[in-house]
Amino acid sequence: MTKSLLSLLVALVLALAAPAGALAQTKPAAPTRGPDVIYVPTPPAVIERMLALAKVSKSDVVYDLGSGDGRVVIEAAKRFGARGVGIDIDPQRIAEANANARAAGVTNLVEFRLADLFETDLREATVVTLYLLPSLNLKLRPKLQKELRKGARVVSHDFDMGDWKPQQTANVNGRSVYLWTIQ
């Protein structure tokens, strides 16, 4: 009887562990490369202008590619009630962003993903914000134009997209902000 009970317990443990193992295997893998740029925070006045140019509202889903400490999507959530997704390849920045979202009380509206922005599905985004180097903006441009829906807005701090002419440009304390709308 004891041997049967032990066999039953082992079978039960294995049966319960198998689905957990399968779930663990479906979790997205962490990025295999490091950041393309060093983290430089976007000043609050620039964030305010970026979100204003994009006319962010409660119905938007704001993706910040290279989100750092999460300040852009956190501000979009606090100010407009928009949902936000921050994408960053640095685990330290993701942890910092999650702590900042908790402190701001917006964890119900924002999430931060440890991911490579070039491998991230952008189809849900209605607004994409960027503070990347010009070469990265240019590399990202075809992905933005392919995956974003018509009417989605792209806003970049400091760097343009080459010959893709912005609909609007603003200057905030000597810093440029560019807006494009997907046609």
mmCIF file of C-alpha atoms in Angstrom:
data_model
loop_
_atom_site.group_PDB
_atom_site.id
_atom_site.type_symbol
_atom_site.label_atom_id
_atom_site.label_comp_id
_atom_site.label_asym_id
_atom_site.label_seq_id
_atom_site.Cartn_x
_atom_site.Cartn_y
_atom_site.Cartn_z
ATOM 1 C CA MET A 1 0.000 0.000 0.000
ATOM 2 C CA THR A 2 2.775 2.457 0.860
ATOM 3 C CA LYS A 3 4.577 1.699 -2.395
ATOM 4 C CA SER A 4 1.350 2.323 -4.361
ATOM 5 C CA LEU A 5 0.755 5.587 -2.537
ATOM 6 C CA LEU A 6 4.322 6.706 -3.220
ATOM 7 C CA SER A 7 3.953 5.826 -6.916
ATOM 8 C CA LEU A 8 0.703 7.777 -7.055
ATOM 9 C CA LEU A 9 2.339 10.823 -5.434
ATOM 10 C CA VAL A 10 5.277 10.707 -7.856
ATOM 11 C CA ALA A 11 2.889 10.449 -10.809
ATOM 12 C CA LEU A 12 0.844 13.373 -9.467
ATOM 13 C CA VAL A 13 3.929 15.569 -8.995
ATOM 14 C CA LEU A 14 5.153 14.760 -12.507
ATOM 15 C CA ALA A 15 1.733 15.462 -13.989
ATOM 16 C CA LEU A 16 1.553 18.844 -12.266
ATOM 17 C CA ALA A 17 5.144 19.771 -13.125
ATOM 18 C CA ALA A 18 4.818 19.003 -16.848
ATOM 19 C CA PRO A 19 2.394 21.857 -17.676
ATOM 20 C CA ALA A 20 4.503 24.312 -15.659
ATOM 21 C CA GLY A 21 7.554 23.271 -17.646
ATOM 22 C CA ALA A 22 5.661 23.688 -20.899
ATOM 23 C CA LEU A 23 4.593 27.201 -19.871
ATOM 24 C CA ALA A 24 8.142 28.122 -18.984
ATOM 25 C CA GLN A 25 9.248 27.077 -22.458
ATOM 26 C CA THR A 26 6.707 29.370 -24.155
ATOM 27 C CA LYS A 27 7.922 32.476 -22.297
ATOM 28 C CA PRO A 28 9.754 34.818 -24.702
ATOM 29 C CA ALA A 29 13.500 34.487 -24.486
ATOM 30 C CA ALA A 30 15.503 37.370 -23.100
ATOM 31 C CA PRO A 31 17.370 39.391 -25.713
ATOM 32 C CA THR A 32 20.736 37.919 -26.615
ATOM 33 C CA ARG A 33 22.494 41.223 -27.249
ATOM 34 C CA GLY A 34 23.106 44.375 -25.268
ATOM 35 C CA PRO A 35 21.837 47.935 -25.737
ATOM 36 C CA ASP A 36 22.605 49.844 -28.952
ATOM 37 C CA VAL A 37 22.804 53.164 -27.103
ATOM 38 C CA ILE A 38 23.551 54.420 -23.621
ATOM 39 C CA TYR A 39 20.514 55.457 -21.623
ATOM 40 C CA VAL A 40 19.911 59.206 -21.611
ATOM 41 C CA PRO A 41 16.612 60.242 -19.989
ATOM 42 C CA THR A 42 14.216 62.455 -21.928
ATOM 43 C CA PRO A 43 13.518 65.710 -20.039
ATOM 44 C CA PRO A 44 9.941 66.146 -18.737
ATOM 45 C CA ALA A 45 9.258 69.194 -20.959
ATOM 46 C CA VAL A 46 10.229 67.174 -24.044
ATOM 47 C CA ILE A 47 7.992 64.269 -22.975
ATOM 48 C CA GLU A 48 5.106 66.695 -22.515
ATOM 49 C CA ARG A 49 5.627 68.090 -26.030
ATOM 50 C CA MET A 50 6.024 64.623 -27.596
ATOM 51 C CA LEU A 51 2.726 63.454 -26.107
ATOM 52 C CA ALA A 52 0.997 66.718 -27.080
ATOM 53 C CA LEU A 53 2.236 66.531 -30.696
ATOM 54 C CA ALA A 54 0.951 62.954 -30.925
ATOM 55 C CA LYS A 55 -2.382 64.064 -29.399
ATOM 56 C CA VAL A 56 -2.295 61.131 -26.977
ATOM 57 C CA SER A 57 -5.663 60.239 -25.475
ATOM 58 C CA LYS A 58 -7.183 57.572 -23.256
ATOM 59 C CA SER A 59 -7.882 55.407 -26.313
ATOM 60 C CA ASP A 60 -4.190 55.219 -27.295
ATOM 61 C CA VAL A 61 -1.626 52.492 -26.758
ATOM 62 C CA VAL A 62 1.753 54.199 -26.476
ATOM 63 C CA TYR A 63 4.863 52.115 -27.178
ATOM 64 C CA ASP A 64 8.186 53.595 -26.103
ATOM 65 C CA LEU A 65 11.054 51.842 -27.874
ATOM 66 C CA GLY A 66 14.139 52.012 -25.693
ATOM 67 C CA SER A 67 11.971 52.991 -22.726
ATOM 68 C CA GLY A 68 14.696 53.280 -20.101
ATOM 69 C CA ASP A 69 13.165 54.152 -16.731
ATOM 70 C CA GLY A 70 9.643 54.195 -18.209
ATOM 71 C CA ARG A 71 9.022 57.903 -17.900
ATOM 72 C CA VAL A 72 7.304 58.380 -21.286
ATOM 73 C CA VAL A 73 4.633 55.680 -20.952
ATOM 74 C CA ILE A 74 4.176 56.458 -17.250
ATOM 75 C CA GLU A 75 3.483 60.109 -18.123
ATOM 76 C CA ALA A 76 1.074 59.067 -20.913
ATOM 77 C CA ALA A 77 -0.805 56.910 -18.408
ATOM 78 C CA LYS A 78 -0.857 59.535 -15.636
ATOM 79 C CA ARG A 79 -1.762 62.505 -17.812
ATOM 80 C CA PHE A 80 -4.102 60.941 -20.379
ATOM 81 C CA GLY A 81 -5.096 57.509 -19.049
ATOM 82 C CA ALA A 82 -3.455 55.898 -22.092
ATOM 83 C CA ARG A 83 -2.158 52.355 -21.960
ATOM 84 C CA GLY A 84 1.588 52.090 -22.391
ATOM 85 C CA VAL A 85 4.199 49.490 -23.256
ATOM 86 C CA GLY A 86 7.875 50.148 -22.677
ATOM 87 C CA ILE A 87 10.420 48.054 -24.554
ATOM 88 C CA ASP A 88 14.009 47.908 -23.367
ATOM 89 C CA ILE A 89 16.856 45.449 -23.781
ATOM 90 C CA ASP A 90 18.439 46.295 -20.398
ATOM 91 C CA PRO A 91 17.041 44.291 -17.421
ATOM 92 C CA GLN A 92 18.164 47.014 -14.993
ATOM 93 C CA ARG A 93 16.072 49.603 -16.844
ATOM 94 C CA ILE A 94 13.033 47.299 -16.890
ATOM 95 C CA ALA A 95 13.295 46.824 -13.107
ATOM 96 C CA GLU A 96 13.625 50.585 -12.638
ATOM 97 C CA ALA A 97 10.634 51.249 -14.930
ATOM 98 C CA ASN A 98 8.461 48.763 -13.036
ATOM 99 C CA ALA A 99 9.410 50.406 -9.723
ATOM 100 C CA ASN A 100 8.587 53.836 -11.181
ATOM 101 C CA ALA A 101 5.201 52.596 -12.452
ATOM 102 C CA ARG A 102 4.376 51.235 -8.985
ATOM 103 C CA ALA A 103 5.390 54.548 -7.379
ATOM 104 C CA ALA A 104 3.231 56.457 -9.899
ATOM 105 C CA GLY A 105 0.248 54.140 -9.334
ATOM 106 C CA VAL A 106 -0.136 53.212 -13.008
ATOM 107 C CA THR A 107 0.713 49.497 -13.059
ATOM 108 C CA ASN A 108 -2.828 48.836 -14.283
ATOM 109 C CA LEU A 109 -2.091 50.864 -17.443
ATOM 110 C CA VAL A 110 1.568 50.206 -18.269
ATOM 111 C CA GLU A 111 3.832 47.240 -18.762
ATOM 112 C CA PHE A 112 7.514 46.930 -19.457
ATOM 113 C CA ARG A 113 8.987 44.194 -21.613
ATOM 114 C CA LEU A 114 12.577 43.003 -21.678
ATOM 115 C CA ALA A 115 12.898 42.707 -25.433
ATOM 116 C CA ASP A 116 14.780 43.737 -28.543
ATOM 117 C CA LEU A 117 12.843 46.602 -30.146
ATOM 118 C CA PHE A 118 13.647 45.251 -33.616
ATOM 119 C CA GLU A 119 11.935 41.953 -32.727
ATOM 120 C CA THR A 120 8.912 43.463 -30.958
ATOM 121 C CA ASP A 121 5.460 43.241 -32.549
ATOM 122 C CA LEU A 122 4.253 46.843 -32.875
ATOM 123 C CA ARG A 123 0.800 46.207 -34.372
ATOM 124 C CA GLU A 124 -1.050 47.132 -31.162
ATOM 125 C CA ALA A 125 0.592 50.575 -30.922
ATOM 126 C CA THR A 126 -1.275 53.721 -31.909
ATOM 127 C CA VAL A 127 1.631 55.946 -30.828
ATOM 128 C CA VAL A 128 5.344 55.060 -30.873
ATOM 129 C CA THR A 129 7.899 57.245 -29.116
ATOM 130 C CA LEU A 130 11.633 57.152 -29.807
ATOM 131 C CA TYR A 131 14.845 58.611 -28.472
ATOM 132 C CA LEU A 132 17.336 56.603 -30.488
ATOM 133 C CA LEU A 133 20.323 57.397 -32.673
ATOM 134 C CA PRO A 134 19.655 58.436 -36.291
ATOM 135 C CA SER A 135 21.015 55.121 -37.617
ATOM 136 C CA LEU A 136 18.594 53.193 -35.386
ATOM 137 C CA ASN A 137 15.654 55.370 -36.436
ATOM 138 C CA LEU A 138 16.488 54.659 -40.086
ATOM 139 C CA LYS A 139 16.833 50.930 -39.412
ATOM 140 C CA LEU A 140 13.495 50.944 -37.556
ATOM 141 C CA ARG A 141 11.603 52.986 -40.165
ATOM 142 C CA PRO A 142 10.578 50.056 -42.459
ATOM 143 C CA LYS A 143 9.291 48.110 -39.438
ATOM 144 C CA LEU A 144 7.219 51.090 -38.285
ATOM 145 C CA GLN A 145 5.753 51.587 -41.758
ATOM 146 C CA LYS A 146 4.984 47.883 -42.139
ATOM 147 C CA GLU A 147 3.531 47.073 -38.712
ATOM 148 C CA LEU A 148 1.744 50.235 -37.606
ATOM 149 C CA ARG A 149 -1.815 50.862 -38.741
ATOM 150 C CA LYS A 150 -2.834 53.841 -40.833
ATOM 151 C CA GLY A 151 -3.171 56.860 -38.554
ATOM 152 C CA ALA A 152 -0.646 55.672 -35.968
ATOM 153 C CA ARG A 153 1.725 58.407 -34.846
ATOM 154 C CA VAL A 154 5.498 58.202 -34.434
ATOM 155 C CA VAL A 155 7.270 60.818 -32.318
ATOM 156 C CA SER A 156 11.041 61.113 -32.056
ATOM 157 C CA HIS A 157 13.132 63.166 -29.676
ATOM 158 C CA ASP A 158 16.124 64.869 -31.326
ATOM 159 C CA PHE A 159 16.549 62.631 -34.382
ATOM 160 C CA ASP A 160 14.619 62.515 -37.650
ATOM 161 C CA MET A 161 14.097 59.678 -40.146
ATOM 162 C CA GLY A 162 16.160 60.801 -43.104
ATOM 163 C CA ASP A 163 14.021 61.591 -46.147
ATOM 164 C CA TRP A 164 10.762 60.676 -44.355
ATOM 165 C CA LYS A 165 9.480 64.196 -43.818
ATOM 166 C CA PRO A 166 7.725 64.845 -40.490
ATOM 167 C CA GLN A 167 4.237 66.379 -40.418
ATOM 168 C CA GLN A 168 5.294 68.565 -37.509
ATOM 169 C CA THR A 169 8.500 69.632 -35.824
ATOM 170 C CA ALA A 170 8.798 71.389 -32.482
ATOM 171 C CA ASN A 171 11.643 72.810 -30.449
ATOM 172 C CA VAL A 172 11.761 72.429 -26.672
ATOM 173 C CA ASN A 173 14.674 74.192 -24.994
ATOM 174 C CA GLY A 174 16.941 73.512 -27.967
ATOM 175 C CA ARG A 175 15.768 69.912 -28.432
ATOM 176 C CA SER A 176 13.896 68.834 -31.553
ATOM 177 C CA VAL A 177 10.702 66.784 -31.533
ATOM 178 C CA TYR A 178 9.427 65.209 -34.775
ATOM 179 C CA LEU A 179 5.980 63.790 -35.570
ATOM 180 C CA TRP A 180 5.036 61.437 -38.417
ATOM 181 C CA THR A 181 1.669 59.828 -39.117
ATOM 182 C CA ILE A 182 1.473 56.452 -40.821
ATOM 183 C CA GLN A 183 -0.374 56.836 -44.152
#
